[in-house]
Coordinates of C-alpha atoms in Angstrom, one line a residue:
X1 CA -33.7 23.7 -135.5
X2 CA -34.4 21.5 -132.6
X3 CA -37.7 21.6 -130.8
X4 CA -36.7 20.4 -127.4
X5 CA -35.6 22.1 -124.2
X6 CA -35.7 20.6 -120.7
X7 CA -38.6 22.8 -119.6
X8 CA -40.8 21.1 -122.2
X9 CA -40.8 17.9 -120.1
X10 CA -43.8 18.8 -117.8
X11 CA -45.9 19.7 -120.8
X12 CA -45.0 16.5 -122.7
X13 CA -45.7 14.3 -119.8
X14 CA -49.0 16.1 -119.0
X15 CA -50.2 15.9 -122.6
X16 CA -49.3 12.2 -122.8
X17 CA -51.2 11.4 -119.6
X18 CA -54.2 13.5 -120.7
X19 CA -54.6 11.9 -124.1
X20 CA -54.1 8.4 -122.6
X21 CA -56.8 8.8 -120.0
X22 CA -59.1 10.4 -122.6
X23 CA -58.6 7.5 -125.0
X24 CA -59.3 5.0 -122.2
X25 CA -62.5 6.8 -121.0
X26 CA -63.9 7.4 -124.5
X27 CA -63.1 3.9 -125.6
X28 CA -64.7 2.3 -122.5
X29 CA -67.8 4.4 -122.7
X30 CA -68.3 3.8 -126.4
X31 CA -67.6 0.1 -126.1
X32 CA -70.2 -0.3 -123.4
X33 CA -72.9 1.3 -125.4
X34 CA -75.7 -1.1 -126.4
X35 CA -75.8 -2.4 -129.9
X36 CA -78.8 -0.3 -130.9
X37 CA -76.9 2.9 -129.9
X38 CA -73.8 1.8 -131.8
X39 CA -76.0 1.4 -134.9
X40 CA -77.4 4.8 -134.5
X41 CA -73.9 6.2 -134.5
X42 CA -72.9 4.2 -137.5
X43 CA -76.0 5.2 -139.5
X44 CA -75.8 8.8 -138.4
X45 CA -72.2 9.5 -139.4
X46 CA -72.8 9.9 -143.1
X47 CA -75.8 12.2 -142.7
X48 CA -76.5 15.9 -142.2
X49 CA -76.6 15.3 -138.5
X50 CA -72.9 15.2 -138.5
X51 CA -72.6 18.6 -140.0
X52 CA -75.2 19.9 -137.6
X53 CA -73.2 18.5 -134.7
X54 CA -70.0 20.1 -136.0
X55 CA -71.8 23.5 -136.2
X56 CA -73.1 23.0 -132.7
X57 CA -69.6 22.3 -131.4
X58 CA -68.5 25.6 -132.8
X59 CA -71.5 27.6 -131.5
X60 CA -71.7 26.0 -128.1
X61 CA -68.3 24.4 -127.1
X62 CA -66.3 27.4 -128.5
X63 CA -68.7 30.4 -128.7
X64 CA -70.9 29.4 -125.8
X65 CA -74.1 31.0 -127.2
X66 CA -76.4 29.4 -124.7
X67 CA -74.4 30.9 -121.8
X68 CA -74.5 34.3 -123.6
X69 CA -78.2 34.1 -123.7
X70 CA -78.4 33.5 -120.0
X71 CA -75.6 35.8 -118.8
X72 CA -73.6 37.8 -121.5
X73 CA -70.7 38.6 -119.2
X74 CA -70.4 35.0 -118.1
X75 CA -70.7 33.9 -121.8
X76 CA -67.9 36.2 -122.8
X77 CA -65.7 34.8 -120.0
X78 CA -66.3 31.2 -121.2
X79 CA -66.0 32.1 -124.9
X80 CA -62.7 34.1 -124.4
X81 CA -61.1 31.1 -122.7
X82 CA -62.5 28.4 -125.0
X83 CA -62.5 30.1 -128.4
X84 CA -59.5 32.3 -127.5
X85 CA -57.4 29.3 -126.6
X86 CA -58.6 27.4 -129.7
X87 CA -57.6 30.4 -131.9
X88 CA -54.2 30.6 -130.2
X89 CA -53.6 27.0 -131.1
X90 CA -54.9 27.3 -134.7
X91 CA -53.1 30.6 -135.5
X92 CA -50.0 29.2 -133.7
X93 CA -50.0 26.3 -136.1
X94 CA -50.4 28.6 -139.1
X95 CA -47.5 30.7 -137.7
X96 CA -45.3 27.7 -137.6
X97 CA -46.1 26.8 -141.2
X98 CA -45.6 30.5 -142.2
X99 CA -42.1 30.4 -140.7
X100 CA -41.0 26.8 -141.5
X101 CA -43.2 25.5 -144.2
X102 CA -44.8 22.1 -144.0
X103 CA -42.0 20.4 -142.2
X104 CA -42.7 18.2 -139.2
X105 CA -42.8 20.1 -135.9
X106 CA -43.5 18.2 -132.7
X107 CA -46.3 19.3 -130.4
X108 CA -44.1 21.2 -128.0
X109 CA -42.6 23.1 -131.0
X110 CA -46.0 24.6 -131.8
X111 CA -46.8 25.4 -128.1
X112 CA -43.4 27.0 -127.3
X113 CA -42.7 28.4 -130.8
X114 CA -41.8 31.8 -129.6
X115 CA -38.9 30.3 -127.6
X116 CA -37.6 28.2 -130.5
X117 CA -38.0 30.9 -133.2
X118 CA -35.6 33.5 -131.8
X119 CA -33.2 33.2 -134.7
X120 CA -35.9 33.7 -137.4
X121 CA -37.0 36.9 -139.0
X122 CA -40.1 38.1 -137.3
X123 CA -43.4 38.4 -139.1
X124 CA -45.3 41.4 -137.6
X125 CA -48.7 40.0 -138.6
X126 CA -48.3 37.0 -136.4
X127 CA -46.7 38.9 -133.6
X128 CA -49.7 41.2 -133.5
X129 CA -52.4 38.5 -134.0
X130 CA -51.0 36.2 -131.4
X131 CA -50.7 39.0 -128.9
X132 CA -54.3 40.1 -129.6
X133 CA -55.5 36.6 -129.0
X134 CA -53.4 36.3 -125.8
X135 CA -55.0 39.5 -124.5
X136 CA -58.4 38.1 -125.4
X137 CA -57.8 35.0 -123.3
X138 CA -56.3 37.0 -120.5
X139 CA -59.4 39.1 -120.3
X140 CA -61.4 35.9 -119.7
X141 CA -58.9 34.8 -117.0
X142 CA -59.3 38.2 -115.3
X143 CA -63.1 37.7 -115.3
X144 CA -62.7 34.2 -113.9
X145 CA -60.7 35.6 -111.0
X146 CA -63.3 38.3 -110.5
X147 CA -66.1 35.7 -110.5
X148 CA -64.4 33.7 -107.9
X149 CA -63.8 36.7 -105.7
X150 CA -67.2 38.4 -106.2
X151 CA -69.7 36.4 -108.1
X152 CA -72.5 39.0 -108.0
X153 CA -70.5 41.2 -110.3
X154 CA -70.9 38.5 -112.9
X155 CA -74.6 38.3 -112.3
X156 CA -74.4 35.1 -110.1
X157 CA -75.6 34.9 -106.5
X158 CA -73.4 31.8 -106.0
X159 CA -70.6 29.9 -107.6
X160 CA -69.9 26.2 -107.4
X161 CA -68.0 24.5 -104.6
X162 CA -65.0 22.6 -106.0
X163 CA -63.5 19.3 -105.1
X164 CA -59.6 19.2 -104.7
X165 CA -59.0 18.0 -108.2
X166 CA -61.0 21.0 -109.5
X167 CA -59.0 23.4 -107.4
X168 CA -55.7 22.0 -108.8
X169 CA -56.8 22.2 -112.4
X170 CA -58.4 25.6 -111.9
X171 CA -55.3 27.1 -110.2
X172 CA -53.1 25.7 -113.0
X173 CA -55.4 27.1 -115.7
X174 CA -55.5 30.5 -114.1
X175 CA -51.7 30.8 -114.3
X176 CA -51.2 29.3 -117.8
X177 CA -51.7 32.4 -119.8
X178 CA -50.1 35.0 -117.4
X179 CA -47.1 32.6 -117.3
X180 CA -47.1 32.5 -121.1
X181 CA -47.2 36.3 -121.3
X182 CA -44.2 36.6 -118.9
X183 CA -42.2 33.9 -120.7
X184 CA -42.8 35.3 -124.2
X185 CA -42.1 38.8 -123.1
X186 CA -38.8 37.8 -121.4
X187 CA -37.7 36.1 -124.7
X188 CA -38.7 39.2 -126.6
X189 CA -36.7 41.3 -124.1
X190 CA -33.6 39.2 -124.8
X191 CA -33.9 38.6 -128.6
X192 CA -36.3 41.3 -129.8
X193 CA -39.6 40.9 -131.7
X194 CA -43.0 40.5 -130.2
X195 CA -46.2 42.4 -130.8
X196 CA -47.9 45.2 -128.9
X197 CA -48.2 43.1 -125.8
X198 CA -45.2 40.8 -125.5
X199 CA -43.0 43.2 -127.4
X200 CA -43.9 46.2 -125.2
X201 CA -43.6 44.3 -122.0
X202 CA -40.3 42.8 -123.2
X203 CA -39.0 46.3 -124.0
X204 CA -39.8 47.4 -120.5
X205 CA -38.1 44.4 -119.1
X206 CA -34.9 45.0 -121.1
X207 CA -34.8 48.5 -119.8
X208 CA -35.3 47.7 -116.1
X209 CA -33.7 44.2 -115.6
X210 CA -30.2 43.2 -116.2
X211 CA -29.2 40.6 -118.8
X212 CA -28.3 37.7 -116.3
X213 CA -31.5 38.2 -114.2
X214 CA -33.5 38.4 -117.4
X215 CA -32.0 35.1 -118.6
X216 CA -32.9 33.5 -115.3
X217 CA -36.4 35.0 -115.5
X218 CA -36.9 33.7 -119.0
X219 CA -35.8 30.1 -118.0
X220 CA -38.0 30.2 -114.9
X221 CA -41.0 31.6 -116.8
X222 CA -40.9 29.0 -119.5
X223 CA -40.6 26.3 -116.8
X224 CA -43.5 27.7 -115.0
X225 CA -45.6 28.0 -118.1
X226 CA -44.8 24.4 -119.1
X227 CA -45.5 23.1 -115.6
X228 CA -48.9 24.9 -115.4
X229 CA -49.8 23.2 -118.7
X230 CA -48.6 19.9 -117.5
X231 CA -50.4 20.0 -114.2
X232 CA -53.6 21.2 -115.9
X233 CA -53.4 18.4 -118.5
X234 CA -52.9 15.7 -115.8
X235 CA -55.7 17.0 -113.7
X236 CA -58.1 17.6 -116.6
X237 CA -59.6 14.1 -117.0
X238 CA -60.3 13.9 -113.3
X239 CA -61.7 17.4 -112.8
X240 CA -64.5 19.6 -114.1
X241 CA -62.5 20.4 -117.1
X242 CA -63.1 17.0 -118.5
X243 CA -66.2 18.7 -120.0
X244 CA -63.9 20.3 -122.7
X245 CA -63.4 16.9 -124.3
X246 CA -66.7 15.3 -123.3
X247 CA -69.2 17.9 -124.5
X248 CA -68.0 17.5 -128.1
X249 CA -68.8 13.7 -128.4
X250 CA -72.0 14.3 -126.4
X251 CA -73.2 16.8 -129.1
X252 CA -72.5 14.2 -131.8
X253 CA -74.2 11.4 -129.9
X254 CA -77.2 13.5 -129.1
X255 CA -77.5 14.3 -132.8
X256 CA -77.5 10.6 -133.5
X257 CA -80.5 10.2 -131.2
X258 CA -78.8 8.6 -128.2
X259 CA -80.6 9.4 -125.0
X260 CA -80.4 8.5 -121.3
X261 CA -83.2 6.3 -120.0
X262 CA -84.8 5.3 -116.7
X263 CA -81.9 2.8 -116.2
X264 CA -78.3 3.9 -116.0
X265 CA -76.3 3.4 -119.2
X266 CA -72.9 4.1 -120.6
X267 CA -74.2 7.1 -122.5
X268 CA -74.9 8.7 -119.1
X269 CA -71.1 9.1 -118.6
X270 CA -70.9 11.5 -121.5
X271 CA -73.7 13.6 -119.9
X272 CA -72.3 13.5 -116.4
X273 CA -68.8 14.4 -117.4
X274 CA -69.9 17.1 -119.9
X275 CA -70.9 19.2 -116.9
X276 CA -68.5 22.2 -116.7
X277 CA -69.8 23.1 -113.2
X278 CA -70.4 26.6 -114.4
X279 CA -72.9 27.1 -111.7
X280 CA -75.7 28.5 -113.9
X281 CA -78.1 25.9 -112.5
X282 CA -77.7 27.1 -108.9
X283 CA -79.5 30.5 -109.0
X284 CA -82.7 29.2 -110.7
X285 CA -83.1 26.5 -108.0
X286 CA -85.8 27.5 -105.5
X287 CA -84.4 25.1 -102.9
X288 CA -81.4 27.5 -102.8
X289 CA -83.1 30.8 -103.4
X290 CA -86.0 30.2 -101.0
X291 CA -84.9 27.6 -98.5
X292 CA -81.1 28.2 -98.5
X293 CA -80.4 24.6 -99.4
X294 CA -77.2 24.9 -101.4
X295 CA -75.6 21.5 -101.7
X296 CA -78.1 19.4 -103.8
X297 CA -78.3 21.4 -107.0
X298 CA -77.7 19.7 -110.3
X299 CA -74.1 20.7 -110.4
X300 CA -73.5 18.9 -107.1
X301 CA -75.7 15.9 -108.1
X302 CA -73.6 15.4 -111.3
X303 CA -70.3 16.0 -109.4
X304 CA -71.2 13.5 -106.7
X305 CA -72.5 10.9 -109.2
X306 CA -69.3 11.2 -111.3
X307 CA -67.1 10.6 -108.3
X308 CA -69.3 7.8 -106.9
X309 CA -70.2 9.7 -103.7
X310 CA -73.8 10.3 -104.5
X311 CA -76.0 10.3 -101.3
X312 CA -79.7 9.7 -101.1
X313 CA -80.2 13.2 -99.7
X314 CA -78.7 14.7 -102.8
X315 CA -80.4 12.5 -105.3
X316 CA -83.9 12.8 -103.7
X317 CA -83.8 16.5 -102.7
X318 CA -84.9 18.0 -106.0
X319 CA -88.2 19.4 -107.2
X320 CA -87.3 18.2 -110.8
X321 CA -89.1 21.3 -112.0
X322 CA -86.8 21.7 -114.9
X323 CA -85.7 25.3 -114.1
X324 CA -82.0 24.3 -114.0
X325 CA -82.3 22.2 -117.2
X326 CA -83.8 25.1 -119.0
X327 CA -80.7 27.2 -118.2
X328 CA -78.1 24.4 -118.7
X329 CA -75.7 25.5 -121.4
X330 CA -74.7 22.0 -122.3
X331 CA -78.3 20.7 -122.5
X332 CA -77.8 17.8 -120.1
X333 CA -80.9 15.8 -119.4
X334 CA -80.8 16.5 -115.7
X335 CA -84.2 15.0 -114.7
X336 CA -83.6 11.7 -116.5
X337 CA -80.2 11.3 -114.8
X338 CA -81.9 12.0 -111.5
X339 CA -84.5 9.4 -112.2
X340 CA -82.1 6.6 -113.2
X341 CA -79.9 7.4 -110.1
X342 CA -83.0 7.1 -107.9
X343 CA -83.8 3.9 -109.7
X344 CA -80.5 2.4 -108.8
X345 CA -80.9 3.4 -105.2
X346 CA -84.6 2.7 -104.6
X347 CA -85.9 0.2 -107.1
X348 CA -87.0 -2.8 -105.2
X349 CA -90.1 -4.3 -106.9
X350 CA -92.6 -5.9 -104.7
X351 CA -95.5 -7.8 -106.3
X352 CA -97.5 -7.7 -103.1
X353 CA -97.7 -3.9 -103.2
X354 CA -99.3 -3.7 -106.6
X355 CA -101.3 -6.8 -107.0
X356 CA -104.5 -5.1 -105.9
X357 CA -105.3 -3.6 -109.3
X358 CA -105.2 -6.8 -111.3
X359 CA -108.6 -7.0 -113.1
X360 CA -109.7 -3.7 -111.5
X361 CA -112.0 -1.6 -113.7
X362 CA -113.9 1.2 -112.0
X363 CA -114.5 3.1 -115.2
X364 CA -117.9 4.3 -116.3
X365 CA -119.6 5.8 -119.3
X366 CA -118.9 5.3 -123.0
X367 CA -117.5 7.4 -125.8
X368 CA -114.5 7.9 -127.9
X369 CA -113.2 10.6 -125.6
X370 CA -111.8 9.4 -122.3
X371 CA -111.0 11.4 -119.2
X372 CA -108.4 10.4 -116.7
X373 CA -108.5 12.5 -113.6
X374 CA -105.4 11.2 -111.9
X375 CA -104.7 11.1 -108.1
X376 CA -104.3 14.9 -107.6
X377 CA -107.5 15.8 -109.6
X378 CA -109.4 13.4 -107.4
X379 CA -108.2 15.4 -104.5
X380 CA -109.4 18.6 -106.1
X381 CA -113.0 17.6 -106.9
X382 CA -113.9 21.1 -108.2
X383 CA -111.7 20.6 -111.2
X384 CA -113.3 17.3 -112.1
X385 CA -116.8 18.8 -111.6
X386 CA -115.8 21.7 -113.9
X387 CA -114.7 19.2 -116.5
X388 CA -117.9 17.3 -116.2
X389 CA -119.8 20.6 -116.8
X390 CA -117.6 21.4 -119.8
X391 CA -118.2 17.9 -121.4
X392 CA -121.9 18.4 -120.9
X393 CA -122.0 21.9 -122.4
X394 CA -120.1 20.7 -125.4
X395 CA -122.3 17.6 -125.9
X396 CA -119.4 15.3 -125.5
X397 CA -120.0 11.7 -124.6
X398 CA -117.2 10.7 -122.2
X399 CA -115.7 7.5 -120.8
X400 CA -114.5 8.2 -117.3
X401 CA -111.4 6.2 -116.5
X402 CA -111.2 6.8 -112.7
X403 CA -114.2 8.9 -111.6
X404 CA -114.7 6.6 -108.7
X405 CA -111.0 6.0 -108.2
X406 CA -108.5 3.9 -110.1
X407 CA -104.8 3.3 -110.6
X408 CA -102.2 6.0 -110.5
X409 CA -100.5 6.9 -113.8
X410 CA -97.2 5.7 -112.5
X411 CA -95.2 8.9 -112.8
X412 CA -94.8 9.6 -109.1
X413 CA -93.4 6.2 -108.6
X414 CA -91.1 6.6 -111.5
X415 CA -89.8 9.9 -110.2
X416 CA -89.2 8.3 -106.9
X417 CA -87.0 5.7 -108.6
X418 CA -89.4 2.7 -108.4
X419 CA -89.5 2.4 -112.1
X420 CA -90.3 -1.3 -112.3
X421 CA -93.4 -0.9 -110.2
X422 CA -94.3 2.2 -112.1
X423 CA -94.2 0.2 -115.3
X424 CA -96.8 -2.2 -113.9
X425 CA -99.2 0.7 -113.3
X426 CA -98.5 2.0 -116.8
X427 CA -99.3 -1.4 -118.4
X428 CA -102.5 -1.7 -116.4
X429 CA -103.8 1.8 -117.5
X430 CA -102.7 1.3 -121.1
X431 CA -104.6 -2.0 -121.3
X432 CA -107.6 -0.3 -119.8
X433 CA -107.6 2.5 -122.3
X434 CA -107.2 0.1 -125.2
X435 CA -109.9 -2.1 -123.8
X436 CA -112.5 0.7 -123.9
X437 CA -111.6 1.8 -127.4
X438 CA -111.1 5.5 -126.8
X439 CA -109.4 7.6 -129.5
X440 CA -108.8 10.7 -127.4
X441 CA -107.6 10.8 -123.8
X442 CA -108.0 14.0 -121.8
X443 CA -106.4 14.7 -118.4
X444 CA -106.3 17.7 -116.1
X445 CA -103.0 16.6 -114.5
X446 CA -99.8 17.6 -116.3
X447 CA -98.0 14.8 -114.4
X448 CA -100.3 12.3 -116.0
X449 CA -100.1 14.0 -119.4
X450 CA -96.3 13.8 -119.5
X451 CA -96.1 10.1 -118.6
X452 CA -98.9 9.3 -121.1
X453 CA -97.1 11.0 -123.9
X454 CA -93.6 9.8 -123.0
X455 CA -93.9 6.4 -121.4
X456 CA -97.1 4.8 -122.5
X457 CA -97.6 2.9 -125.7
X458 CA -100.9 4.2 -126.9
X459 CA -101.0 4.1 -130.8
X460 CA -104.2 5.6 -132.2
X461 CA -105.0 7.5 -129.0
X462 CA -104.6 11.3 -129.0
X463 CA -103.5 12.5 -125.6
X464 CA -104.5 16.0 -124.6
X465 CA -104.3 18.2 -121.6
X466 CA -107.6 19.8 -120.7
X467 CA -106.3 23.2 -121.7
X468 CA -105.7 21.9 -125.2
X469 CA -109.1 20.2 -125.3
X470 CA -111.0 23.2 -124.0
X471 CA -109.3 25.5 -126.5
X472 CA -110.2 23.1 -129.3
X473 CA -113.9 23.2 -128.1
X474 CA -113.9 27.0 -128.0
X475 CA -112.4 27.3 -131.5
X476 CA -114.8 24.7 -132.9
X477 CA -117.7 26.7 -131.5
X478 CA -118.8 24.0 -129.2
X479 CA -118.4 26.2 -126.1
X480 CA -120.0 29.6 -126.0
X481 CA -118.2 31.8 -123.4
X482 CA -118.9 35.3 -122.1
X483 CA -115.8 37.5 -122.0
X484 CA -115.7 39.4 -118.7
X485 CA -113.7 42.1 -117.0
X486 CA -112.0 39.8 -114.4
X487 CA -108.3 40.1 -114.2
X488 CA -106.5 36.8 -114.1
X489 CA -102.9 35.8 -113.7
X490 CA -101.6 32.4 -114.8
X491 CA -99.1 30.1 -113.1
X492 CA -97.3 27.7 -115.5
X493 CA -97.1 24.2 -114.0
X494 CA -93.6 22.7 -114.4
X495 CA -94.8 19.5 -116.1
X496 CA -97.1 21.3 -118.4
X497 CA -94.8 24.1 -119.5
X498 CA -91.2 23.1 -119.3
X499 CA -92.1 19.4 -119.2
X500 CA -94.6 19.3 -122.2
X501 CA -94.1 22.6 -123.9
X502 CA -97.7 23.8 -123.4
X503 CA -97.7 27.5 -122.8
X504 CA -100.0 29.2 -125.3
X505 CA -103.2 27.1 -124.9
X506 CA -104.0 27.9 -121.3
X507 CA -103.3 31.6 -122.0
X508 CA -105.6 31.5 -125.0
X509 CA -108.4 30.0 -122.9
X510 CA -107.9 32.7 -120.2
X511 CA -108.0 35.5 -122.7
X512 CA -111.3 34.1 -124.0
X513 CA -113.0 34.8 -120.6
X514 CA -111.1 37.8 -119.2
X515 CA -107.9 39.8 -119.0
X516 CA -104.5 38.0 -118.5
X517 CA -101.7 39.6 -116.4
X518 CA -98.4 37.9 -116.6
X519 CA -96.2 37.5 -113.4
X520 CA -92.5 38.4 -113.4
X521 CA -91.4 34.8 -113.8
X522 CA -93.5 33.2 -116.5
X523 CA -93.4 30.5 -119.3
X524 CA -90.0 28.8 -119.4
X525 CA -88.9 30.8 -116.3
X526 CA -92.0 30.1 -114.3
X527 CA -91.5 29.2 -110.6
X528 CA -92.3 25.7 -109.2
X529 CA -95.2 25.6 -106.7
X530 CA -93.0 23.7 -104.3
X531 CA -95.2 20.6 -103.8
X532 CA -93.6 18.5 -106.5
X533 CA -94.2 14.8 -106.2
X534 CA -90.6 14.4 -107.3
X535 CA -89.3 15.7 -103.9
X536 CA -89.8 13.7 -100.8
X537 CA -86.9 15.2 -98.9
X538 CA -88.3 18.6 -97.9
X539 CA -90.8 19.1 -95.2
X540 CA -94.4 20.3 -95.5
X541 CA -93.4 23.6 -94.0
X542 CA -90.7 24.0 -96.6
X543 CA -93.2 23.3 -99.3
X544 CA -95.5 26.0 -97.9
X545 CA -92.5 28.4 -97.7
X546 CA -91.9 27.9 -101.5
X547 CA -95.6 28.2 -102.2
X548 CA -95.7 31.6 -100.4
X549 CA -92.9 33.0 -102.5
X550 CA -94.6 31.9 -105.7
X551 CA -98.0 33.2 -104.6
X552 CA -96.4 36.6 -103.6
X553 CA -95.2 37.0 -107.2
X554 CA -98.6 36.1 -108.6
X555 CA -100.4 38.4 -106.2
X556 CA -98.0 41.2 -107.2
X557 CA -99.7 41.3 -110.6
X558 CA -102.8 42.8 -109.1
X559 CA -105.0 40.0 -110.5
X560 CA -108.2 39.1 -108.9
X561 CA -107.9 35.4 -109.5
X562 CA -104.8 33.1 -109.8
X563 CA -105.3 30.5 -112.4
X564 CA -103.3 27.3 -112.9
X565 CA -103.8 24.2 -115.0
X566 CA -102.5 21.6 -112.5
X567 CA -104.4 20.2 -109.5
X568 CA -101.2 19.9 -107.5
X569 CA -100.2 23.5 -108.2
X570 CA -103.7 24.7 -107.3
X571 CA -103.5 23.1 -103.8
X572 CA -100.0 24.2 -103.2
X573 CA -100.5 27.9 -104.2
X574 CA -103.7 27.9 -102.3
X575 CA -101.7 27.3 -99.2
X576 CA -99.5 30.3 -99.9
X577 CA -102.1 33.0 -100.5
X578 CA -105.3 34.3 -99.1
X579 CA -106.4 35.1 -102.6
X580 CA -108.6 33.0 -104.9
X581 CA -106.9 30.2 -106.8
X582 CA -108.8 28.3 -109.5
X583 CA -108.2 25.7 -112.1
X584 CA -108.5 26.7 -115.7
X585 CA -111.6 24.5 -116.1
X586 CA -113.3 26.4 -113.3
X587 CA -113.1 29.8 -114.9
X588 CA -114.3 28.4 -118.1
X589 CA -117.4 26.9 -116.5
X590 CA -118.1 30.2 -114.8
X591 CA -118.0 31.9 -118.2
X592 CA -120.3 29.5 -120.1
X593 CA -123.3 31.3 -121.5

C-alpha cells in the first residue's frame, strides 16, 4: 500500500513550512533566554513541576477549563476544536495501527487514511468513533461561525478585529473539517464503509450522484481538504493560531518560574504569541464598555506588539486595573508586558529630575511601626488624620515617613515606563526605612503597598496595608469599636484586590462597625475607579465618566456610605456620586468607643 497521492502535496508542504518556522522561533527564543532562566529550565525538568505542567497542558490547552469558567459556551467551542482535533489525530493513529500493525506510515497516511484504506476490511468501532469525533469538532466550527456572525449569542459583546494573516488562517480552519466530511463521505459513497456520519452521507451521495461526477467530487474534495490544511499550516506561525504551539511551552516555562520583568526579554515572546485573541479581555475593559474605546485592549496590545506595530496610544491607554488579566484563559502577565513596552518607549533617565531627594529626610517620630502615606494619601488628609487617631487609640508609637511630604514610592513612574528613574526613588525610600530601623511598614495606599512588596528589598520589614493592620489591632483587642446600624458598601481597589489579593480584611473591618452590602461587581470582578495612575491617555472628563458608572453600581446597593481602602479611589468615586465616600480608616475612627 502506497501512502501518496498528488492531492497530499499541499498538506506536506504546509506541514513542512509550519514545523520549520516553529523550530526556528522556539530555538531563537530559547537560545536568547538569559543563563539564569536556562538553569531554571534545566533544574526544573526532573521535578514534579514537569508533571504539573503536563496536566495543565491537558486541562487548559486542550480542555480550556479557564474559558469554561468564564463562558461555558465559548469554552465548549474552544474545547471541541482543540480537544476534538487532538482526539481525531490520536484515535486516527490508533486506527492506522489497528489496520496495519506497527509498520511505518508517513504523516499523510495517517491524515488521509480513509482515502488510502479503501481496500481494507472496515472496522465499525473506528468508523463510529472517528465520525463521532468529527461531529464533535464540526459542532465547534458551527459555534465559531455563529460567534463571528452574532457574538452576543455566545455571551460576548464584541469579538476581536483580525489582521489579514488571521483571516487567511481562520478561513482555512473553518473549511478544514467540512471539507474532510465531504471528502470521506465521497470515498464512502464509492467504496462503502464509514460510520453514522460519513457512511450515511456517502450513502445519500451514491443514491443521488452518478459515478463519474462522484469520482470527480471525491478528487476535488480531497484536494480541497489538503489545501485547507496546507494553507492553515503555512499561515499558523504568522497568525493568532501560533498560540496552539506557544501556550504549551509557556506553561512549562511558567512552572519553572520564568517570568517577564520590567525590561523586555526573550521570554516575553512566549507570552505575546500565546495569546489566542479569543477576545475574552474585551468585555471586562471599562475603556470599551464605558467610553467606547475599542482598539487598545490587551488583545490588540499583544497583537500590535507581536507584529512590531505598537503605538504609544495603544501602549499607554490602559487602566492596568487587571480585570482583563483576571479573565485571560492563558494567564498572560498583561500588566508586566505593558510596563516593559512602555519602558522601551519612554525610559529616558535624567539625573537632574530626581537629584532633589538626595539626603532628604522629612520623617518624624520614632517606633518600630512606620507609616508611609504616599502621594495620594497626602492629597486626602482625612485618611492620614484617621490613621493618626487609630495609632493613638491603639497606643502605637509610630515613625512617620512622609507626614510633611517625601519621595514617591516610584510605582507611578514605573507604570509610566520610566523604570530606571523609579528605581532611584525605590532605593531612596528603602534606605530611609532601613535607616530608621522599623520592623513593620503600614501604608494606606495600595499602589505603594504593591511596589513595596514586589519591587523593594526590605528584609526584616513586614509590609501591611492599613486594612490588614487595623484588623490586626481589632483582633488583638487594641481597638474597641462600637457596632452600629450604618449600611456600608465596599469598593475593591484594583491594586489592593486583584493586585495584592487583599479582599477579606477590609470587609472584616467594615463588618466590625456596621452592615456590609456588596455591589454587583465585587472582589476579583470589581470595577476600576477610572483614575488609575497607569493611564495618562484618557481625559479628566473620561475619568469622571468611568467614576460615575462605578458610583452608580455602588449607590444601587442602597448603602448609606461608600467605603474604599485607597485614597485615589476615594477621590475618584467622590467625583462620581453625591453620596458619602469614606476611607476605611475614617469609619473605624468614627466607631472607636
